[in-house]
PDB file of C-alpha atoms in Angstrom:
ATOM      1  CA  UNK U 388      -0.026  -0.087  -0.082  1.00 91.00           C
ATOM      2  CA  UNK U 389       1.291   3.602  -0.579  1.00 95.00           C
ATOM      3  CA  UNK U 390      -0.130   6.864   0.543  1.00 97.00           C
ATOM      4  CA  UNK U 391      -0.210   9.732  -1.928  1.00 98.00           C
ATOM      5  CA  UNK U 392      -0.607  13.330  -0.965  1.00 98.00           C
ATOM      6  CA  UNK U 393      -2.111  15.747  -3.718  1.00 98.00           C
ATOM      7  CA  UNK U 394      -1.588  19.377  -3.301  1.00 98.00           C
ATOM      8  CA  UNK U 395      -3.469  22.070  -5.122  1.00 96.00           C
ATOM      9  CA  UNK U 396      -1.487  25.315  -4.498  1.00 95.00           C
ATOM     10  CA  UNK U 397      -2.833  28.823  -3.742  1.00 93.00           C
ATOM     11  CA  UNK U 398      -1.826  31.677  -1.610  1.00 93.00           C
ATOM     12  CA  UNK U 399      -5.176  32.072   0.116  1.00 94.00           C
ATOM     13  CA  UNK U 400      -6.412  28.527  -0.014  1.00 96.00           C
ATOM     14  CA  UNK U 401      -4.188  25.485  -0.481  1.00 97.00           C
ATOM     15  CA  UNK U 402      -6.061  22.241  -1.138  1.00 98.00           C
ATOM     16  CA  UNK U 403      -4.846  18.902  -0.163  1.00 98.00           C
ATOM     17  CA  UNK U 404      -5.961  15.333  -0.338  1.00 98.00           C
ATOM     18  CA  UNK U 405      -4.644  11.990   0.632  1.00 98.00           C
ATOM     19  CA  UNK U 406      -5.524   8.461  -0.876  1.00 98.00           C
ATOM     20  CA  UNK U 407      -3.967   5.117  -0.495  1.00 97.00           C
ATOM     21  CA  UNK U 408      -3.079   2.868  -3.420  1.00 95.00           C
ATOM     22  CA  UNK U 409      -4.040  -0.725  -2.367  1.00 92.00           C
ATOM     23  CA  UNK U 410      -3.256  -2.732  -5.580  1.00 88.00           C
ATOM     24  CA  UNK U 411      -5.673  -1.340  -8.276  1.00 88.00           C
ATOM     25  CA  UNK U 412      -7.893   0.308  -5.804  1.00 94.00           C
ATOM     26  CA  UNK U 413      -7.807   3.715  -4.624  1.00 96.00           C
ATOM     27  CA  UNK U 414      -9.129   4.553  -1.093  1.00 97.00           C
ATOM     28  CA  UNK U 415      -9.834   8.062   0.335  1.00 98.00           C
ATOM     29  CA  UNK U 416      -7.912   8.924   3.430  1.00 98.00           C
ATOM     30  CA  UNK U 417      -8.434  12.589   4.101  1.00 98.00           C
ATOM     31  CA  UNK U 418      -8.940  16.090   2.309  1.00 98.00           C
ATOM     32  CA  UNK U 419      -9.187  19.803   3.264  1.00 98.00           C
ATOM     33  CA  UNK U 420      -8.079  23.101   2.567  1.00 98.00           C
ATOM     34  CA  UNK U 421      -5.381  25.294   4.229  1.00 98.00           C
ATOM     35  CA  UNK U 422      -6.035  28.904   4.723  1.00 98.00           C
ATOM     36  CA  UNK U 423      -3.030  31.302   4.849  1.00 97.00           C
ATOM     37  CA  UNK U 424      -2.859  33.538   8.043  1.00 96.00           C
ATOM     38  CA  UNK U 425      -1.340  36.978   8.349  1.00 95.00           C
ATOM     39  CA  UNK U 426      -1.260  40.276   6.811  1.00 93.00           C
ATOM     40  CA  UNK U 427       2.155  40.156   4.901  1.00 95.00           C
ATOM     41  CA  UNK U 428       3.337  37.619   2.226  1.00 94.00           C
ATOM     42  CA  UNK U 429       6.047  35.941   4.573  1.00 96.00           C
ATOM     43  CA  UNK U 430       3.620  35.401   7.311  1.00 97.00           C
ATOM     44  CA  UNK U 431       1.167  33.933   4.730  1.00 97.00           C
ATOM     45  CA  UNK U 432       3.596  31.730   3.307  1.00 97.00           C
ATOM     46  CA  UNK U 433       4.998  30.564   6.779  1.00 98.00           C
ATOM     47  CA  UNK U 434       1.414  29.609   7.846  1.00 98.00           C
ATOM     48  CA  UNK U 435       0.852  27.453   4.753  1.00 98.00           C
ATOM     49  CA  UNK U 436       4.196  25.796   5.298  1.00 98.00           C
ATOM     50  CA  UNK U 437       3.429  25.155   8.966  1.00 98.00           C
ATOM     51  CA  UNK U 438      -0.099  23.653   8.280  1.00 98.00           C
ATOM     52  CA  UNK U 439       1.220  21.608   5.407  1.00 98.00           C
ATOM     53  CA  UNK U 440       3.950  20.274   7.647  1.00 98.00           C
ATOM     54  CA  UNK U 441       1.482  19.240  10.074  1.00 98.00           C
ATOM     55  CA  UNK U 442      -0.399  17.406   7.422  1.00 98.00           C
ATOM     56  CA  UNK U 443       2.708  15.684   6.426  1.00 98.00           C
ATOM     57  CA  UNK U 444       3.511  14.510  10.011  1.00 98.00           C
ATOM     58  CA  UNK U 445      -0.027  13.353  10.788  1.00 98.00           C
ATOM     59  CA  UNK U 446      -0.525  11.273   7.672  1.00 98.00           C
ATOM     60  CA  UNK U 447       3.007  10.180   6.668  1.00 98.00           C
ATOM     61  CA  UNK U 448       2.427  10.054   2.727  1.00 98.00           C
ATOM     62  CA  UNK U 449       5.164   8.265   0.736  1.00 97.00           C
ATOM     63  CA  UNK U 450       4.813  10.162  -2.287  1.00 97.00           C
ATOM     64  CA  UNK U 451       3.318  13.522  -3.331  1.00 98.00           C
ATOM     65  CA  UNK U 452       2.044  15.631  -6.430  1.00 98.00           C
ATOM     66  CA  UNK U 453       1.602  19.345  -7.196  1.00 97.00           C
ATOM     67  CA  UNK U 454      -0.262  20.988  -9.711  1.00 93.00           C
ATOM     68  CA  UNK U 455       2.074  23.015 -12.078  1.00 90.00           C
ATOM     69  CA  UNK U 456       1.300  26.761 -12.195  1.00 77.00           C
ATOM     70  CA  UNK U 457      -0.175  28.209 -15.370  1.00 70.00           C
ATOM     71  CA  UNK U 458       0.621  31.752 -16.487  1.00 65.00           C
ATOM     72  CA  UNK U 459      -2.471  33.868 -16.436  1.00 68.00           C
ATOM     73  CA  UNK U 460      -2.994  37.666 -17.292  1.00 72.00           C
ATOM     74  CA  UNK U 461      -1.929  38.966 -13.859  1.00 79.00           C
ATOM     75  CA  UNK U 462       1.638  38.737 -13.545  1.00 81.00           C
ATOM     76  CA  UNK U 463       1.675  39.568  -9.923  1.00 81.00           C
ATOM     77  CA  UNK U 464      -0.911  37.063  -9.189  1.00 81.00           C
ATOM     78  CA  UNK U 465       1.039  34.570 -11.187  1.00 83.00           C
ATOM     79  CA  UNK U 466       4.233  35.345  -9.070  1.00 87.00           C
ATOM     80  CA  UNK U 467       2.266  34.911  -5.824  1.00 86.00           C
ATOM     81  CA  UNK U 468       0.821  31.589  -6.901  1.00 87.00           C
ATOM     82  CA  UNK U 469       4.417  30.550  -7.672  1.00 90.00           C
ATOM     83  CA  UNK U 470       5.474  31.309  -4.346  1.00 93.00           C
ATOM     84  CA  UNK U 471       2.704  29.223  -2.713  1.00 94.00           C
ATOM     85  CA  UNK U 472       3.743  26.494  -5.124  1.00 95.00           C
ATOM     86  CA  UNK U 473       7.113  26.663  -3.964  1.00 96.00           C
ATOM     87  CA  UNK U 474       5.757  25.869  -0.426  1.00 97.00           C
ATOM     88  CA  UNK U 475       3.941  22.925  -1.753  1.00 97.00           C
ATOM     89  CA  UNK U 476       7.100  21.620  -3.170  1.00 97.00           C
ATOM     90  CA  UNK U 477       9.393  22.460  -0.326  1.00 97.00           C
ATOM     91  CA  UNK U 478       7.317  21.012   2.647  1.00 98.00           C
ATOM     92  CA  UNK U 479       7.330  17.329   1.294  1.00 98.00           C
ATOM     93  CA  UNK U 480      10.848  17.687   0.150  1.00 97.00           C
ATOM     94  CA  UNK U 481      11.921  18.663   3.568  1.00 97.00           C
ATOM     95  CA  UNK U 482      10.489  15.188   4.714  1.00 97.00           C
ATOM     96  CA  UNK U 483      12.331  13.391   1.928  1.00 97.00           C
ATOM     97  CA  UNK U 484       9.069  12.850   0.058  1.00 97.00           C
ATOM     98  CA  UNK U 485       9.256  12.641  -3.844  1.00 95.00           C
ATOM     99  CA  UNK U 486       7.192  15.297  -5.527  1.00 97.00           C
ATOM    100  CA  UNK U 487       5.607  14.763  -8.844  1.00 96.00           C
ATOM    101  CA  UNK U 488       4.273  17.741 -11.012  1.00 96.00           C
ATOM    102  CA  UNK U 489       1.413  17.675 -13.325  1.00 96.00           C
ATOM    103  CA  UNK U 490      -0.050  20.291 -15.813  1.00 94.00           C
ATOM    104  CA  UNK U 491      -3.749  21.126 -14.941  1.00 93.00           C
ATOM    105  CA  UNK U 492      -4.937  19.562 -18.232  1.00 94.00           C
ATOM    106  CA  UNK U 493      -2.990  16.331 -17.569  1.00 95.00           C
ATOM    107  CA  UNK U 494      -4.751  16.109 -14.189  1.00 96.00           C
ATOM    108  CA  UNK U 495      -8.160  16.823 -15.753  1.00 96.00           C
ATOM    109  CA  UNK U 496      -7.713  14.300 -18.619  1.00 95.00           C
ATOM    110  CA  UNK U 497      -6.423  11.614 -16.194  1.00 95.00           C
ATOM    111  CA  UNK U 498      -9.339  12.020 -13.801  1.00 96.00           C
ATOM    112  CA  UNK U 499     -12.280  13.165 -16.079  1.00 95.00           C
ATOM    113  CA  UNK U 500     -11.240  12.176 -19.609  1.00 93.00           C
ATOM    114  CA  UNK U 501     -11.150  15.771 -20.777  1.00 88.00           C
ATOM    115  CA  UNK U 502      -8.341  18.368 -20.561  1.00 86.00           C
ATOM    116  CA  UNK U 503     -10.765  21.179 -20.004  1.00 88.00           C
ATOM    117  CA  UNK U 504     -13.181  19.825 -17.567  1.00 92.00           C
ATOM    118  CA  UNK U 505     -14.838  22.092 -15.067  1.00 92.00           C
ATOM    119  CA  UNK U 506     -14.567  22.113 -11.465  1.00 93.00           C
ATOM    120  CA  UNK U 507     -17.965  20.379 -11.122  1.00 95.00           C
ATOM    121  CA  UNK U 508     -16.888  17.538 -13.563  1.00 96.00           C
ATOM    122  CA  UNK U 509     -13.677  17.036 -11.519  1.00 96.00           C
ATOM    123  CA  UNK U 510     -15.561  16.749  -8.043  1.00 97.00           C
ATOM    124  CA  UNK U 511     -17.872  14.426  -9.615  1.00 97.00           C
ATOM    125  CA  UNK U 512     -15.213  12.201 -11.100  1.00 97.00           C
ATOM    126  CA  UNK U 513     -13.355  12.178  -7.691  1.00 98.00           C
ATOM    127  CA  UNK U 514     -16.558  11.177  -5.832  1.00 97.00           C
ATOM    128  CA  UNK U 515     -16.848   8.292  -8.428  1.00 96.00           C
ATOM    129  CA  UNK U 516     -13.301   7.137  -8.072  1.00 96.00           C
ATOM    130  CA  UNK U 517     -13.315   7.437  -4.243  1.00 97.00           C
ATOM    131  CA  UNK U 518     -16.578   6.170  -3.229  1.00 94.00           C
ATOM    132  CA  UNK U 519     -17.672   7.643   0.231  1.00 93.00           C
ATOM    133  CA  UNK U 520     -15.243  10.562  -0.003  1.00 96.00           C
ATOM    134  CA  UNK U 521     -16.784  13.729   1.398  1.00 96.00           C
ATOM    135  CA  UNK U 522     -15.165  16.693  -0.386  1.00 97.00           C
ATOM    136  CA  UNK U 523     -14.448  19.619   1.856  1.00 97.00           C
ATOM    137  CA  UNK U 524     -14.467  22.017  -0.996  1.00 96.00           C
ATOM    138  CA  UNK U 525     -13.343  22.585  -4.705  1.00 96.00           C
ATOM    139  CA  UNK U 526      -9.667  22.929  -3.562  1.00 96.00           C
ATOM    140  CA  UNK U 527      -9.603  19.809  -1.738  1.00 98.00           C
ATOM    141  CA  UNK U 528     -11.460  17.963  -4.725  1.00 97.00           C
ATOM    142  CA  UNK U 529      -8.874  19.422  -7.115  1.00 97.00           C
ATOM    143  CA  UNK U 530      -5.981  18.190  -4.580  1.00 98.00           C
ATOM    144  CA  UNK U 531      -7.667  14.684  -4.609  1.00 98.00           C
ATOM    145  CA  UNK U 532      -7.860  14.727  -8.485  1.00 98.00           C
ATOM    146  CA  UNK U 533      -4.072  15.553  -8.396  1.00 98.00           C
ATOM    147  CA  UNK U 534      -3.509  12.604  -6.113  1.00 98.00           C
ATOM    148  CA  UNK U 535      -5.476  10.300  -8.401  1.00 98.00           C
ATOM    149  CA  UNK U 536      -3.428  11.426 -11.394  1.00 97.00           C
ATOM    150  CA  UNK U 537      -0.124  10.710  -9.562  1.00 97.00           C
ATOM    151  CA  UNK U 538      -1.384   7.324  -8.520  1.00 96.00           C
ATOM    152  CA  UNK U 539      -2.152   6.257 -12.056  1.00 93.00           C
ATOM    153  CA  UNK U 540       1.074   7.730 -13.460  1.00 91.00           C
ATOM    154  CA  UNK U 541       3.016   6.120 -10.649  1.00 78.00           C
ATOM    155  CA  UNK U 542       1.300   2.793 -10.992  1.00 61.00           C
ATOM    156  CA  UNK U 543       2.007   2.916 -14.928  1.00 57.00           C
ATOM    157  CA  UNK U 544       5.698   3.694 -14.370  1.00 56.00           C
ATOM    158  CA  UNK U 545       6.183   0.858 -11.778  1.00 54.00           C
ATOM    159  CA  UNK U 546       4.508  -1.619 -14.348  1.00 51.00           C
ATOM    160  CA  UNK U 547       6.761  -0.398 -17.071  1.00 44.00           C
ATOM    161  CA  UNK U 548       9.886  -0.696 -14.933  1.00 48.00           C
ATOM    162  CA  UNK U 549       8.756  -4.074 -13.679  1.00 54.00           C
ATOM    163  CA  UNK U 550       8.237  -5.424 -17.238  1.00 57.00           C
ATOM    164  CA  UNK U 551      11.634  -4.081 -18.266  1.00 57.00           C
ATOM    165  CA  UNK U 552      13.417  -6.246 -15.626  1.00 64.00           C
TER     166      UNK U 552
END
């Protein structure tokens, strides 16, 4: 069994979702949204880092995945998102956990089957693939989708490596 942490980076709200891979079965463990605290950027980043570190300590995932940042019209917003994404990469790395990175369209295509799926479609397919999971919000649903994407890609990589031996 392997535990996977998916992280949907955001400066105000950072989604997280944990699943276990048990053979070919995916099992929901937990999900939630971290909310940054503080009035200045360094304090907000620190609060996200501390909260994410607490999740890593509590649930002890073996691997993790983060959604890649896309560039939007607002350069300052993209830069801030990139800094939050840095926290999402740094916290698992500090615990010696490998971090996979996936483009938003790759996550959507893996989970929904369409690269331009809506948030509602993502949440619906996450619920279908993780029966009984209660999603705490759209950021948490996205994080679970990232974890599912990583699980599928990691499983495929493992099968290819096993076949090559």
